[in-house]
mmCIF file of C-alpha atoms and ligand atoms in Angstrom:
data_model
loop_
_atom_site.group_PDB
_atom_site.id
_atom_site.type_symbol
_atom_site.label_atom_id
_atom_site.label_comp_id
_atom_site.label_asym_id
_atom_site.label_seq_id
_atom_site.Cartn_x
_atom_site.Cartn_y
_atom_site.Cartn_z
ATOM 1 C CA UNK A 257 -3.829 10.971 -7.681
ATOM 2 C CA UNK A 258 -3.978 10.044 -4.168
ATOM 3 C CA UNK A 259 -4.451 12.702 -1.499
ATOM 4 C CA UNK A 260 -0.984 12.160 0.137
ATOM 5 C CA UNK A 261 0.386 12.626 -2.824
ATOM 6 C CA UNK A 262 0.869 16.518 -2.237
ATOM 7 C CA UNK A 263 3.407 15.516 0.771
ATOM 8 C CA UNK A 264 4.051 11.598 -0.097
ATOM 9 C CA UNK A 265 3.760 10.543 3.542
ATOM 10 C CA UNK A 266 1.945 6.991 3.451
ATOM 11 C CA UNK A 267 -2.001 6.068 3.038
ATOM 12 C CA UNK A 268 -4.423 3.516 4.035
ATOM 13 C CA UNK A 269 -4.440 0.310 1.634
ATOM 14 C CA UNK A 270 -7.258 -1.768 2.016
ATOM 15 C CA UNK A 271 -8.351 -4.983 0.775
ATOM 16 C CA UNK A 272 -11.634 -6.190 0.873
ATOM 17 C CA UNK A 273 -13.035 -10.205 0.196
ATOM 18 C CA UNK A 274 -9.960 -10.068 -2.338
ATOM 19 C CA UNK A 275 -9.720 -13.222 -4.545
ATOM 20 C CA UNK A 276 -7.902 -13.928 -7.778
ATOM 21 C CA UNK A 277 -8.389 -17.286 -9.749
ATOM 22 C CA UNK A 278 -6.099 -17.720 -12.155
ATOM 23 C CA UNK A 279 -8.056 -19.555 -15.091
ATOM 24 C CA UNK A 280 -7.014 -23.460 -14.947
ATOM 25 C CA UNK A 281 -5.953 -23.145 -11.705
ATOM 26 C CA UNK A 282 -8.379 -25.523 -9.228
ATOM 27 C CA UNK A 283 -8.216 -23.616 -6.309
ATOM 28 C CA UNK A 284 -8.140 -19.916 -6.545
ATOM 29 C CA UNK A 285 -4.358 -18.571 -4.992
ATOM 30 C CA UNK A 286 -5.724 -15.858 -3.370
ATOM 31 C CA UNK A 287 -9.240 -16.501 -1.642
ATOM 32 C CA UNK A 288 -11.453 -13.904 -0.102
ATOM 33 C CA UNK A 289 -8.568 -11.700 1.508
ATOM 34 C CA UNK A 290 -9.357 -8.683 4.038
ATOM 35 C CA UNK A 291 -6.780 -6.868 5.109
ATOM 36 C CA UNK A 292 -6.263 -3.468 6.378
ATOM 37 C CA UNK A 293 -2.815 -1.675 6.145
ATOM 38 C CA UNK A 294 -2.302 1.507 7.791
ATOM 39 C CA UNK A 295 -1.117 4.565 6.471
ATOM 40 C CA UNK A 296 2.415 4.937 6.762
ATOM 41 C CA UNK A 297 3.195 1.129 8.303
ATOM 42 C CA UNK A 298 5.397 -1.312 6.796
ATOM 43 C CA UNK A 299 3.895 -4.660 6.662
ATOM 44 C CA UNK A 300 5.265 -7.663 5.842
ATOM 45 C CA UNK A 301 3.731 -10.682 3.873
ATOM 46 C CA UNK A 302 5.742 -13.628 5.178
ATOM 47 C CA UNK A 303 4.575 -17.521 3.902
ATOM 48 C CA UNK A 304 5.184 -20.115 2.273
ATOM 49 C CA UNK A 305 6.076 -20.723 -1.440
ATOM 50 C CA UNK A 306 3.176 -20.689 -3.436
ATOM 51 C CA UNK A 307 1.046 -19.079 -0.900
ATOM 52 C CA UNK A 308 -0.177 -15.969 -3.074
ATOM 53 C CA UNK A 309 1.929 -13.104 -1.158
ATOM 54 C CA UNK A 310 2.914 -12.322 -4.606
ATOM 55 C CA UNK A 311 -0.630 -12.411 -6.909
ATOM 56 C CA UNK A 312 -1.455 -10.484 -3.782
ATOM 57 C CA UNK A 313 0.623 -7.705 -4.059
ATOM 58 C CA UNK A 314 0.282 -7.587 -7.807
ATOM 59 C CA UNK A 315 -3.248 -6.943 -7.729
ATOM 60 C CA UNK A 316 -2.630 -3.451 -5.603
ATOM 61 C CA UNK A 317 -0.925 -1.931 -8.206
ATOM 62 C CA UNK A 318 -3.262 -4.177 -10.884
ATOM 63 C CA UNK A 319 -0.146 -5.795 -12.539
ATOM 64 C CA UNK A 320 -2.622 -8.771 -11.624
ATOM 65 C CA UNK A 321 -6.746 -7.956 -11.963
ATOM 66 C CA UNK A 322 -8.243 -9.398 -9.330
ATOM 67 C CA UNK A 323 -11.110 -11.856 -10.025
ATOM 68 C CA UNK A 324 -13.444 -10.405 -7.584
ATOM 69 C CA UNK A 325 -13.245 -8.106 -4.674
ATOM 70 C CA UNK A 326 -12.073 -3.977 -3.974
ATOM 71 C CA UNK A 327 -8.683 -1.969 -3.146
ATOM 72 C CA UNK A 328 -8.637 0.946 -1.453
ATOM 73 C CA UNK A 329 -5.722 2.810 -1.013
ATOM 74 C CA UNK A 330 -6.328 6.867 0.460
ATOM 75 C CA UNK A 331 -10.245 5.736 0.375
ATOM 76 C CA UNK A 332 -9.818 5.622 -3.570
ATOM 77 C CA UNK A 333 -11.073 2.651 -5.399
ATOM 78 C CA UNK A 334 -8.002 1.149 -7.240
ATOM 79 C CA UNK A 335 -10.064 -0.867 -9.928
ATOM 80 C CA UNK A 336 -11.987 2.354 -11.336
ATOM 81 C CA UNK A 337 -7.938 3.727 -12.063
ATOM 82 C CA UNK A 338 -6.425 3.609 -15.347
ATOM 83 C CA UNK A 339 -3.887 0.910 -14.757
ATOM 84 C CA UNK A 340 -0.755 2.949 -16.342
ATOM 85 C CA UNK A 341 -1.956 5.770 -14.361
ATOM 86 C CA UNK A 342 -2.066 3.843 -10.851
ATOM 87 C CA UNK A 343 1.242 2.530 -11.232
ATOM 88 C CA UNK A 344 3.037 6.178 -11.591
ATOM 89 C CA UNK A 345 1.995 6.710 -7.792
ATOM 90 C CA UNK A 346 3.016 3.068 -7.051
ATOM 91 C CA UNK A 347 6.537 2.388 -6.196
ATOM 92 C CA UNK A 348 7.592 -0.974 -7.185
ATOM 93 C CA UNK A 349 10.820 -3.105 -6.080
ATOM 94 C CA UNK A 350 11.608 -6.289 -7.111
ATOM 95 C CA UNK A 351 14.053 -8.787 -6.714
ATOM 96 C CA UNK A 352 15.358 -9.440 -10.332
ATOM 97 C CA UNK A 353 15.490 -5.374 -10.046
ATOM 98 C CA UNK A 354 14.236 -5.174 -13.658
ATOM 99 C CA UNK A 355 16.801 -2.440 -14.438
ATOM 100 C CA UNK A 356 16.456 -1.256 -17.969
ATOM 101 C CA UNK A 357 19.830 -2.373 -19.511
ATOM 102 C CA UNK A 358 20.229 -0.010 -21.886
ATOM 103 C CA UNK A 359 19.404 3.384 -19.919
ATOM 104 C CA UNK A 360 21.891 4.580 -17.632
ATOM 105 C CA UNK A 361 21.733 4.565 -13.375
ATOM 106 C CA UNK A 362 20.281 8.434 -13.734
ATOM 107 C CA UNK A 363 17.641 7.541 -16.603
ATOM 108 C CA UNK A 364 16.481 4.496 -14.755
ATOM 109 C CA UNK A 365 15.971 6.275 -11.656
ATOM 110 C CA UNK A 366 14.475 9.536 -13.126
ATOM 111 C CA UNK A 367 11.750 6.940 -15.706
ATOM 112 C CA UNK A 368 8.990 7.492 -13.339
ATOM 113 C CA UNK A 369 9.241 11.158 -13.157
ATOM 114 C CA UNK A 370 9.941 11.622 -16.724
ATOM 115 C CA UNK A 371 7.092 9.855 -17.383
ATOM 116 C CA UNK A 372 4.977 11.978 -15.090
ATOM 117 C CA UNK A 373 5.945 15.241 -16.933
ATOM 118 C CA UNK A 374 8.412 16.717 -14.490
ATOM 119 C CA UNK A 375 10.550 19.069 -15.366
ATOM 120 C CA UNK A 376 14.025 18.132 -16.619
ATOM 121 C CA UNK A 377 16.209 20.351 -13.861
ATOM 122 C CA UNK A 378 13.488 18.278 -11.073
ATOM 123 C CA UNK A 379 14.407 15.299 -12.589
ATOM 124 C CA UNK A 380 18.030 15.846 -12.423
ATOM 125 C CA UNK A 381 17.808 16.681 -8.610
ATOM 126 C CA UNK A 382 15.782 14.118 -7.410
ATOM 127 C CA UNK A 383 17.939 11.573 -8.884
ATOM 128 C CA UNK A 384 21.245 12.705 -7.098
ATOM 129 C CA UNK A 385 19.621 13.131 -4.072
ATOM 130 C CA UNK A 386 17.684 9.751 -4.406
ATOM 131 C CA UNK A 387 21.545 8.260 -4.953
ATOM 132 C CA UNK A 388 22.676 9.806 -2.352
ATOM 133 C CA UNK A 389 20.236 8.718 -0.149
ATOM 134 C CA UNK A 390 20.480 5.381 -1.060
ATOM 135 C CA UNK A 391 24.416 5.797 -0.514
ATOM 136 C CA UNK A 392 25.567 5.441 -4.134
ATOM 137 C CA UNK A 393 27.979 8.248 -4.348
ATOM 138 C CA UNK A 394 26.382 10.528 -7.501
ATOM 139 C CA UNK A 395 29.101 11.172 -9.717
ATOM 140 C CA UNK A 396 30.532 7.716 -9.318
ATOM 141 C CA UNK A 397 27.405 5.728 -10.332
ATOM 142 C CA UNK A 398 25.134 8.336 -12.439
ATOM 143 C CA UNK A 399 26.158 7.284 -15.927
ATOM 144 C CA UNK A 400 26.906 3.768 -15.077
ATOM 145 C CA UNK A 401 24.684 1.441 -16.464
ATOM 146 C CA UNK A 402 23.410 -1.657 -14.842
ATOM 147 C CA UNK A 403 26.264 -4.318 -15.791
ATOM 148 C CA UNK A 404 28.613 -2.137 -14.159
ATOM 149 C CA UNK A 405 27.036 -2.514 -11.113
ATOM 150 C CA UNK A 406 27.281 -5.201 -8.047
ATOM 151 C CA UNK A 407 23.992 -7.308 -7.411
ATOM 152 C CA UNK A 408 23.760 -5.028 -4.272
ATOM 153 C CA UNK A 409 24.057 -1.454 -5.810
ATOM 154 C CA UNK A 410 21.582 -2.473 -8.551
ATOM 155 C CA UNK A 411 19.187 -3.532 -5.783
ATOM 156 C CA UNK A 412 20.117 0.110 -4.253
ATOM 157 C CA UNK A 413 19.195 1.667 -7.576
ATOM 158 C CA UNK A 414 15.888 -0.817 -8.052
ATOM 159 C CA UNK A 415 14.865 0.966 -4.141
ATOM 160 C CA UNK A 416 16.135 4.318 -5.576
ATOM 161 C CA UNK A 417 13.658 3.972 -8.324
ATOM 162 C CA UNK A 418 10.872 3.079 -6.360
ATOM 163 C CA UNK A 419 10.994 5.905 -4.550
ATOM 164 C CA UNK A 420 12.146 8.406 -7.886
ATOM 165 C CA UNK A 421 8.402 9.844 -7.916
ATOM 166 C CA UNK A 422 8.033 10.046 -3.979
ATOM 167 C CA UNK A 423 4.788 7.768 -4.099
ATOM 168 C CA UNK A 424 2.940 7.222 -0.655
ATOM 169 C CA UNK A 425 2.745 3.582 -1.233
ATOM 170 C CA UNK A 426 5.568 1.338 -2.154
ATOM 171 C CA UNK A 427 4.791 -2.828 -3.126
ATOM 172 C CA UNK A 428 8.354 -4.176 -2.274
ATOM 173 C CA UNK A 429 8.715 -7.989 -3.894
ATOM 174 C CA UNK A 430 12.037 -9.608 -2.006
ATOM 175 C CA UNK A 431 13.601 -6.329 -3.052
ATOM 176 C CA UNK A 432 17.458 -7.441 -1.046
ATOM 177 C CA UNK A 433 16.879 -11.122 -1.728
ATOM 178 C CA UNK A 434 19.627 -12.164 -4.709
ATOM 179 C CA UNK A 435 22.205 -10.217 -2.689
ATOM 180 C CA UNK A 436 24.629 -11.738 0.029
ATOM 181 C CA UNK A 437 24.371 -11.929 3.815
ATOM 182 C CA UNK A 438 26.631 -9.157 4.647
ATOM 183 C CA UNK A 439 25.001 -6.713 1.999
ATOM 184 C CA UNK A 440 21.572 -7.904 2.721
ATOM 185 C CA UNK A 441 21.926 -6.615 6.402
ATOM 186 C CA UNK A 442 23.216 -3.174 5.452
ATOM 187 C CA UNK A 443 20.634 -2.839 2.993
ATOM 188 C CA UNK A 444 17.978 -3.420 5.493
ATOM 189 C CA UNK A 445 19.737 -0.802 7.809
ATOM 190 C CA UNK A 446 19.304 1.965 5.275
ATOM 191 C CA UNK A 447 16.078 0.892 4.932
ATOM 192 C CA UNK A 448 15.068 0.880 8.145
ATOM 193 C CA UNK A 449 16.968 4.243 8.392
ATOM 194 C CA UNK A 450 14.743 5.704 5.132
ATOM 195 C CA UNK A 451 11.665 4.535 6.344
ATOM 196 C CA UNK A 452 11.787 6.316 9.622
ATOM 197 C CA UNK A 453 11.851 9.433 7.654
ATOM 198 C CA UNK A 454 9.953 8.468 4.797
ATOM 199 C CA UNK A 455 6.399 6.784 6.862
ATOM 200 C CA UNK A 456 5.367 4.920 3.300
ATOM 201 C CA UNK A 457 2.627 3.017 3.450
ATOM 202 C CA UNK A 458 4.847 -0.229 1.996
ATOM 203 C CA UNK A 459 4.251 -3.738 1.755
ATOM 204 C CA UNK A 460 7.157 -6.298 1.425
ATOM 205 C CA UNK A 461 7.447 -9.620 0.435
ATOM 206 C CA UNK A 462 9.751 -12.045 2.214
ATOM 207 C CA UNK A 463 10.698 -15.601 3.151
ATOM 208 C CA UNK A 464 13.126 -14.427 5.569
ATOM 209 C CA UNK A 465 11.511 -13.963 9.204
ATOM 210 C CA UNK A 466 14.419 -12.225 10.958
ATOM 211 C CA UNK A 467 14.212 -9.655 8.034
ATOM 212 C CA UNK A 468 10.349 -9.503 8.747
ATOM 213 C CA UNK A 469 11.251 -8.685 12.169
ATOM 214 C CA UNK A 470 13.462 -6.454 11.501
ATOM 215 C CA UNK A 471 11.925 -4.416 9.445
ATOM 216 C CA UNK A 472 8.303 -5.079 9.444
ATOM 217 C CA UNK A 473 5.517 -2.554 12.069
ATOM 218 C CA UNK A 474 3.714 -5.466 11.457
ATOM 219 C CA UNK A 475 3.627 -9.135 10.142
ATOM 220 C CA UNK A 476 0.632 -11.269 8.032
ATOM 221 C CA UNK A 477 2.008 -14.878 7.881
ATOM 222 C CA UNK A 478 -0.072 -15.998 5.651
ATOM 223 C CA UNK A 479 -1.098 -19.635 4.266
ATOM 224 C CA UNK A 480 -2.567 -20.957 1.486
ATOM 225 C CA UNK A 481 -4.432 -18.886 -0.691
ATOM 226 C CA UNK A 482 -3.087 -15.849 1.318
ATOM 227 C CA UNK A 483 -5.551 -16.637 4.345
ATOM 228 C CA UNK A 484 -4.000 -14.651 6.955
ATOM 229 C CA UNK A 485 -2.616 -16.902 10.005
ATOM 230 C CA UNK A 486 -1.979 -14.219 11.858
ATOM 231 C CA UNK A 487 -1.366 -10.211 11.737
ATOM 232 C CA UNK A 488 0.065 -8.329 13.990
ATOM 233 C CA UNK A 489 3.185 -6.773 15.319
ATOM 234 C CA UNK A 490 6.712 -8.633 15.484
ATOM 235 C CA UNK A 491 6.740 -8.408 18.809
ATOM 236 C CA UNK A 492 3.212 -9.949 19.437
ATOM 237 C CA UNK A 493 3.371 -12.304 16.839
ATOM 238 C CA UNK A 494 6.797 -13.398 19.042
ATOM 239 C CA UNK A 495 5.125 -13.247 22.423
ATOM 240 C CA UNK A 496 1.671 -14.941 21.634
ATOM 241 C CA UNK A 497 1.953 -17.099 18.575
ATOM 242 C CA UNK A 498 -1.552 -17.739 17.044
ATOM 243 C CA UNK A 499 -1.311 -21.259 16.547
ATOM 244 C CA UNK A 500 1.585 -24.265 15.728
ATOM 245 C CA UNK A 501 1.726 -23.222 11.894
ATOM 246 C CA UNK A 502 2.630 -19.172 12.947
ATOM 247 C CA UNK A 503 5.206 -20.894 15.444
ATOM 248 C CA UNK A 504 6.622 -23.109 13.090
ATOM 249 C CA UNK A 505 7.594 -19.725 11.385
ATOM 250 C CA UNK A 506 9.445 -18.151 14.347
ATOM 251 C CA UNK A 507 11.668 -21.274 14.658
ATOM 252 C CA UNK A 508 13.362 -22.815 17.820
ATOM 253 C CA UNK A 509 15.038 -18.899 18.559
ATOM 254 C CA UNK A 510 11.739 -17.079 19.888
ATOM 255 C CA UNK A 511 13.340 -15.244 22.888
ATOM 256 C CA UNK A 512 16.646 -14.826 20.792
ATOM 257 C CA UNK A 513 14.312 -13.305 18.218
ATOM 258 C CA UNK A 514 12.714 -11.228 21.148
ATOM 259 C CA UNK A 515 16.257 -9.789 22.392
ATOM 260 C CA UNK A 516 16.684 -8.728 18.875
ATOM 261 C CA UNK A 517 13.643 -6.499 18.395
ATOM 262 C CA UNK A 518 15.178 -4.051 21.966
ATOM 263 C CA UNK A 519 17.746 -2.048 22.355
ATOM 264 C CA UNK A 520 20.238 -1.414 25.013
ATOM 265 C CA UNK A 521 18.558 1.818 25.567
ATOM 266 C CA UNK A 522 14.450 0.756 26.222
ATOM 267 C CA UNK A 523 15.657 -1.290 29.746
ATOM 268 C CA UNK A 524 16.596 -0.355 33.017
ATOM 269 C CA UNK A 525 20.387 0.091 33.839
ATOM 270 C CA UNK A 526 21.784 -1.443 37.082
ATOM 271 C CA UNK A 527 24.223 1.264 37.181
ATOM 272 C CA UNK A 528 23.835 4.992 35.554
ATOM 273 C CA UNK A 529 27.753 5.040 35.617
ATOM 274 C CA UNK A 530 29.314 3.692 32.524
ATOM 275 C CA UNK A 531 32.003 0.949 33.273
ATOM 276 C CA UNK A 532 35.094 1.154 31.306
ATOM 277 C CA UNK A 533 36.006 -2.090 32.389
ATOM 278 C CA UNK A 534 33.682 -3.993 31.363
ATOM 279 C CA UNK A 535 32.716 -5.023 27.455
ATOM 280 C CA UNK A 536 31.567 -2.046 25.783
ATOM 281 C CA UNK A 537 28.258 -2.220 23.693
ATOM 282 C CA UNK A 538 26.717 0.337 21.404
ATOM 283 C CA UNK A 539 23.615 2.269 23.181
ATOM 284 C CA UNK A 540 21.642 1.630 20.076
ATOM 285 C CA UNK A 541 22.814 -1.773 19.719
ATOM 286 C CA UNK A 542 20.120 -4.920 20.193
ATOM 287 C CA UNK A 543 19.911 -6.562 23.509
ATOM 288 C CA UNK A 544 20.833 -9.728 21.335
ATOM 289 C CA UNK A 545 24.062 -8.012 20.719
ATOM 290 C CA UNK A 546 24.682 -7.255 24.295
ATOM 291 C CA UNK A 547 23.996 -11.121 24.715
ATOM 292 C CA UNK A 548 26.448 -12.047 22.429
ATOM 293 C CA UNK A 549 29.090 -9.754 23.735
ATOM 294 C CA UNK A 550 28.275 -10.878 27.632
ATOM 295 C CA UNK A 551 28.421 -14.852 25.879
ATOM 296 C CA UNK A 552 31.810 -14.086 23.851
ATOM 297 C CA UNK A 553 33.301 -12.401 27.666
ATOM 298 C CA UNK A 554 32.016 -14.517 29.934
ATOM 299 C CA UNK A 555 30.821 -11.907 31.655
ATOM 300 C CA UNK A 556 27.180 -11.654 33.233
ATOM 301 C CA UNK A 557 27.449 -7.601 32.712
ATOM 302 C CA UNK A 558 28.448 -5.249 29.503
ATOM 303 C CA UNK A 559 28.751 -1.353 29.632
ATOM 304 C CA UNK A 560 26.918 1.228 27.276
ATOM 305 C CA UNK A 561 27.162 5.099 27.350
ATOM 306 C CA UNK A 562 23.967 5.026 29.088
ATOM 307 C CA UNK A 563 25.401 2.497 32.157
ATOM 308 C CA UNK A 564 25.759 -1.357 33.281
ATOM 309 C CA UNK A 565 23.357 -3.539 31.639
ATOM 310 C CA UNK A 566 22.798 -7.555 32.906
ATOM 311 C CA UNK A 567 22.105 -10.371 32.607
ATOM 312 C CA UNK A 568 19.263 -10.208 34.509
ATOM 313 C CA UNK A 569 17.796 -7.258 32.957
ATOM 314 C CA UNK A 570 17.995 -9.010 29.379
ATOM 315 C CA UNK A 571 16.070 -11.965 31.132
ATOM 316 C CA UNK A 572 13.248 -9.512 32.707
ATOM 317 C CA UNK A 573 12.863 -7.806 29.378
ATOM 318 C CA UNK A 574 12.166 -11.002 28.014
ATOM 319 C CA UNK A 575 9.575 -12.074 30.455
ATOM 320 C CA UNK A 576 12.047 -15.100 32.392
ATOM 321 C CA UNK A 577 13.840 -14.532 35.492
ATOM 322 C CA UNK A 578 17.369 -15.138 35.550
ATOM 323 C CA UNK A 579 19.251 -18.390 37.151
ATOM 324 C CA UNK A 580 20.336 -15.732 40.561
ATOM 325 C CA UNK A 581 16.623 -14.320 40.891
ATOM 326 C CA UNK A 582 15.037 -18.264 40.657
ATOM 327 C CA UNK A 583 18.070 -19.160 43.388
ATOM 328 C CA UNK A 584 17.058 -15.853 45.367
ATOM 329 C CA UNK A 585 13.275 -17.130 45.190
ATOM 330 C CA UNK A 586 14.022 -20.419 46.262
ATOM 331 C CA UNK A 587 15.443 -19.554 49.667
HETATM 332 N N1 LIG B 663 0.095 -16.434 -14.007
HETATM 333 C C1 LIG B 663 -0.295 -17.506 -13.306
HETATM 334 N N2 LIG B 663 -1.097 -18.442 -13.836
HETATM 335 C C2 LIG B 663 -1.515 -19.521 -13.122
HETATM 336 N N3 LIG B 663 -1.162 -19.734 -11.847
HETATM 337 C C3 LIG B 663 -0.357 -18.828 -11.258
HETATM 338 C C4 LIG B 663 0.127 -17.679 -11.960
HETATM 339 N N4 LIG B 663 0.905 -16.944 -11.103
HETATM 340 C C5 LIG B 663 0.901 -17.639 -9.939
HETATM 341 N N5 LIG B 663 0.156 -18.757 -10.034
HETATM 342 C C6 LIG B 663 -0.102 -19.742 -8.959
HETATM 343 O O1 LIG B 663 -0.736 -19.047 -7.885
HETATM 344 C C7 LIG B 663 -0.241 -19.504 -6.630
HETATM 345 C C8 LIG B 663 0.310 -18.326 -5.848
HETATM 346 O O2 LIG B 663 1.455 -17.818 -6.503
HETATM 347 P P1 LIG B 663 2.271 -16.560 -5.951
HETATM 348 O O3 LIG B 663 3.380 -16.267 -6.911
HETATM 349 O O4 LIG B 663 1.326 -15.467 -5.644
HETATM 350 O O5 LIG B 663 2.843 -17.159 -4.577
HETATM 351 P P2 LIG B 663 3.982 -16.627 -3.626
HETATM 352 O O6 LIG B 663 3.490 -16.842 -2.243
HETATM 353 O O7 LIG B 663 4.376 -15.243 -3.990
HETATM 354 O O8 LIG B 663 5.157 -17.639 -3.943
HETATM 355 P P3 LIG B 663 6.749 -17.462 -3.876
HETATM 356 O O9 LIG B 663 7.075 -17.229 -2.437
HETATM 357 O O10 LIG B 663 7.252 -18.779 -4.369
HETATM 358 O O11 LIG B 663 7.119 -16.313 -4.766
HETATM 359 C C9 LIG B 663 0.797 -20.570 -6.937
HETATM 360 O O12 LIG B 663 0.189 -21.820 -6.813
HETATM 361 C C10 LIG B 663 1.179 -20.294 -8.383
HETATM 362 O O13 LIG B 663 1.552 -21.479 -9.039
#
């Protein structure tokens, strides 16, 4: 349907003067909305309740129909599409999952594909390697059907699904929200993990800032009526808030936020030579871990494969000079 479809990698979305006004409604929730999306980016809607990042995500893959306005995704125009049609090459992840009850892991996973004529023997591959990917061991979870399942491996499958028919664009709702801290965090790892391979063009819902930071190429915090407050990458958006509304969204934690977007690997070591007595910290850890680990020491240094990393360093990558380099200046 879409060019990419051939190898799946991610296309262009774009929204043009998008509005929906729901009827009864006095204000319309999503007003005038332009937006481009790049092909193969992850970008997060982050806003308040109420603030349309849902109606406008719905109207991309027309579960909503737009009051006025045009999609585009691949340069195609989504409201000349047969709605059924469009939503084959959609892949869509929710937070209540929406898990058919009454089909097994396997059949929920393989709908999509099944409904898009594949052969059975496809079918049948895709979905192990889709649960293995999603690490749900196969022959443990492929006849299982939903109630059997944790809140987090039915969110696994819900992803799993989304991705059955290997669509170029995925519309991802809160997809880890009803699930706990811990398994909310290694959900986001895989999917940070998948997405590195996959380059979807996906857009994904959240409240959650850190997990727009985490995973997000780029962030729209949008307000009312999905007017975009700003839109641009995590670590811009951190760096150069747009206004006090866009900074009331970052919080008190901006440079703690900052630490956690680098890793122990993009700065400068003070010594090549590892240090095996000092803390040890993962090379691909976040310079907010190495902070915490330096913090929980009482150190001012911490030791990766790759050499001594300091205090100091974590304050230049963050733009501040450390407490020694403000005495050193003073003299
Ligand atoms: N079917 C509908 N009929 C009438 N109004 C609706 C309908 N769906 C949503 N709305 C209204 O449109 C506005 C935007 O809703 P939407 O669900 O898009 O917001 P949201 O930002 O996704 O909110 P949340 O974060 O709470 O999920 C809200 O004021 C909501 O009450």
């Amino acid at each position: 349907m879409f060019e990419s479809d051939r190898d799946a990698e991610g296309v262009r979305i774009e929204l043009r003067a998008l509005t929906k006004h729901y009827p009864g409604q006095p204000a319309p929730a999503v007003d005038n909305v332009t937006m481009d999306i790049p092909a193969g980016e992850l970008v997060v809607f982050v806003g308040p309740s109420g603030c349309g990042k849902t109606t406008t995500m719905k109207m991309i893959n027309r579960l909503v129909e737009p009051t006025s306005g045009e999609i585009r995704i691949g340069g195609r125009d989504v409201l000349s599409l047969n709605p059924d049609e469009l939503r084959r090459h959609i892949g869509y992840a929710i937070q209540q999952v929406g898990l058919f009850p009454h089909l097994t892991v396997a059949q929920n996973i393989g709908l999509v594909p099944k409904l898009l004529g594949w052969p059975q023997p496809r079918i049948a591959a895709r979905v192990e390697e889709l649960l293995a990917l999603v690490h749900l061991e196969p022959s443990a979870f492929h006849d299982r059907y939903p109630r059997q399942l944790s809140g987090g491996q039915q969110q696994r499958v819900g992803v799993a699904r989304a991705l059955a028919a290997d669509p170029p664009v995925m519309l991802m709702d809160e997809p880890f929200g009803a699930t706990d801290p811990i398994t909310r965090e290694h959900l986001q790892n895989e999917f940070v993990r998948l997405q590195k391979q996959l380059r979807k063009t996906i857009i994904f819902v959240t409240h959650d800032f850190e997990e727009a930071i985490k995973l997000g190429d780029r962030i729209a915090v949008l307000r009312e009526g999905s007017h975009i407050a700003q839109y641009d990458t995590p670590a811009a958006i951190l760096d150069r808030p747009a206004d006090d509304y866009v900074a009331g969204f970052i919080g008190q934690d901006a440079t703690l936020k900052r630490l956690a977007l680098l890793r122990v690997t993009d700065v400068p070591v003070t010594d090549s030579l590892p240090d095996p007595r000092l803390p040890q910290i993962a090379a691909d850890a976040s310079l907010r871990e190495a902070l915490d680990l330096m913090l929980a020491h009482g150190t001012d240094r911490c030791s990766s494969t790759a050499g001594v990393l300091s205090y100091a360093t974590l304050c230049a990558a963050v733009g501040n000079r450390s407490q020694e380099e403000l005495v050193a200046g003073d003299r």
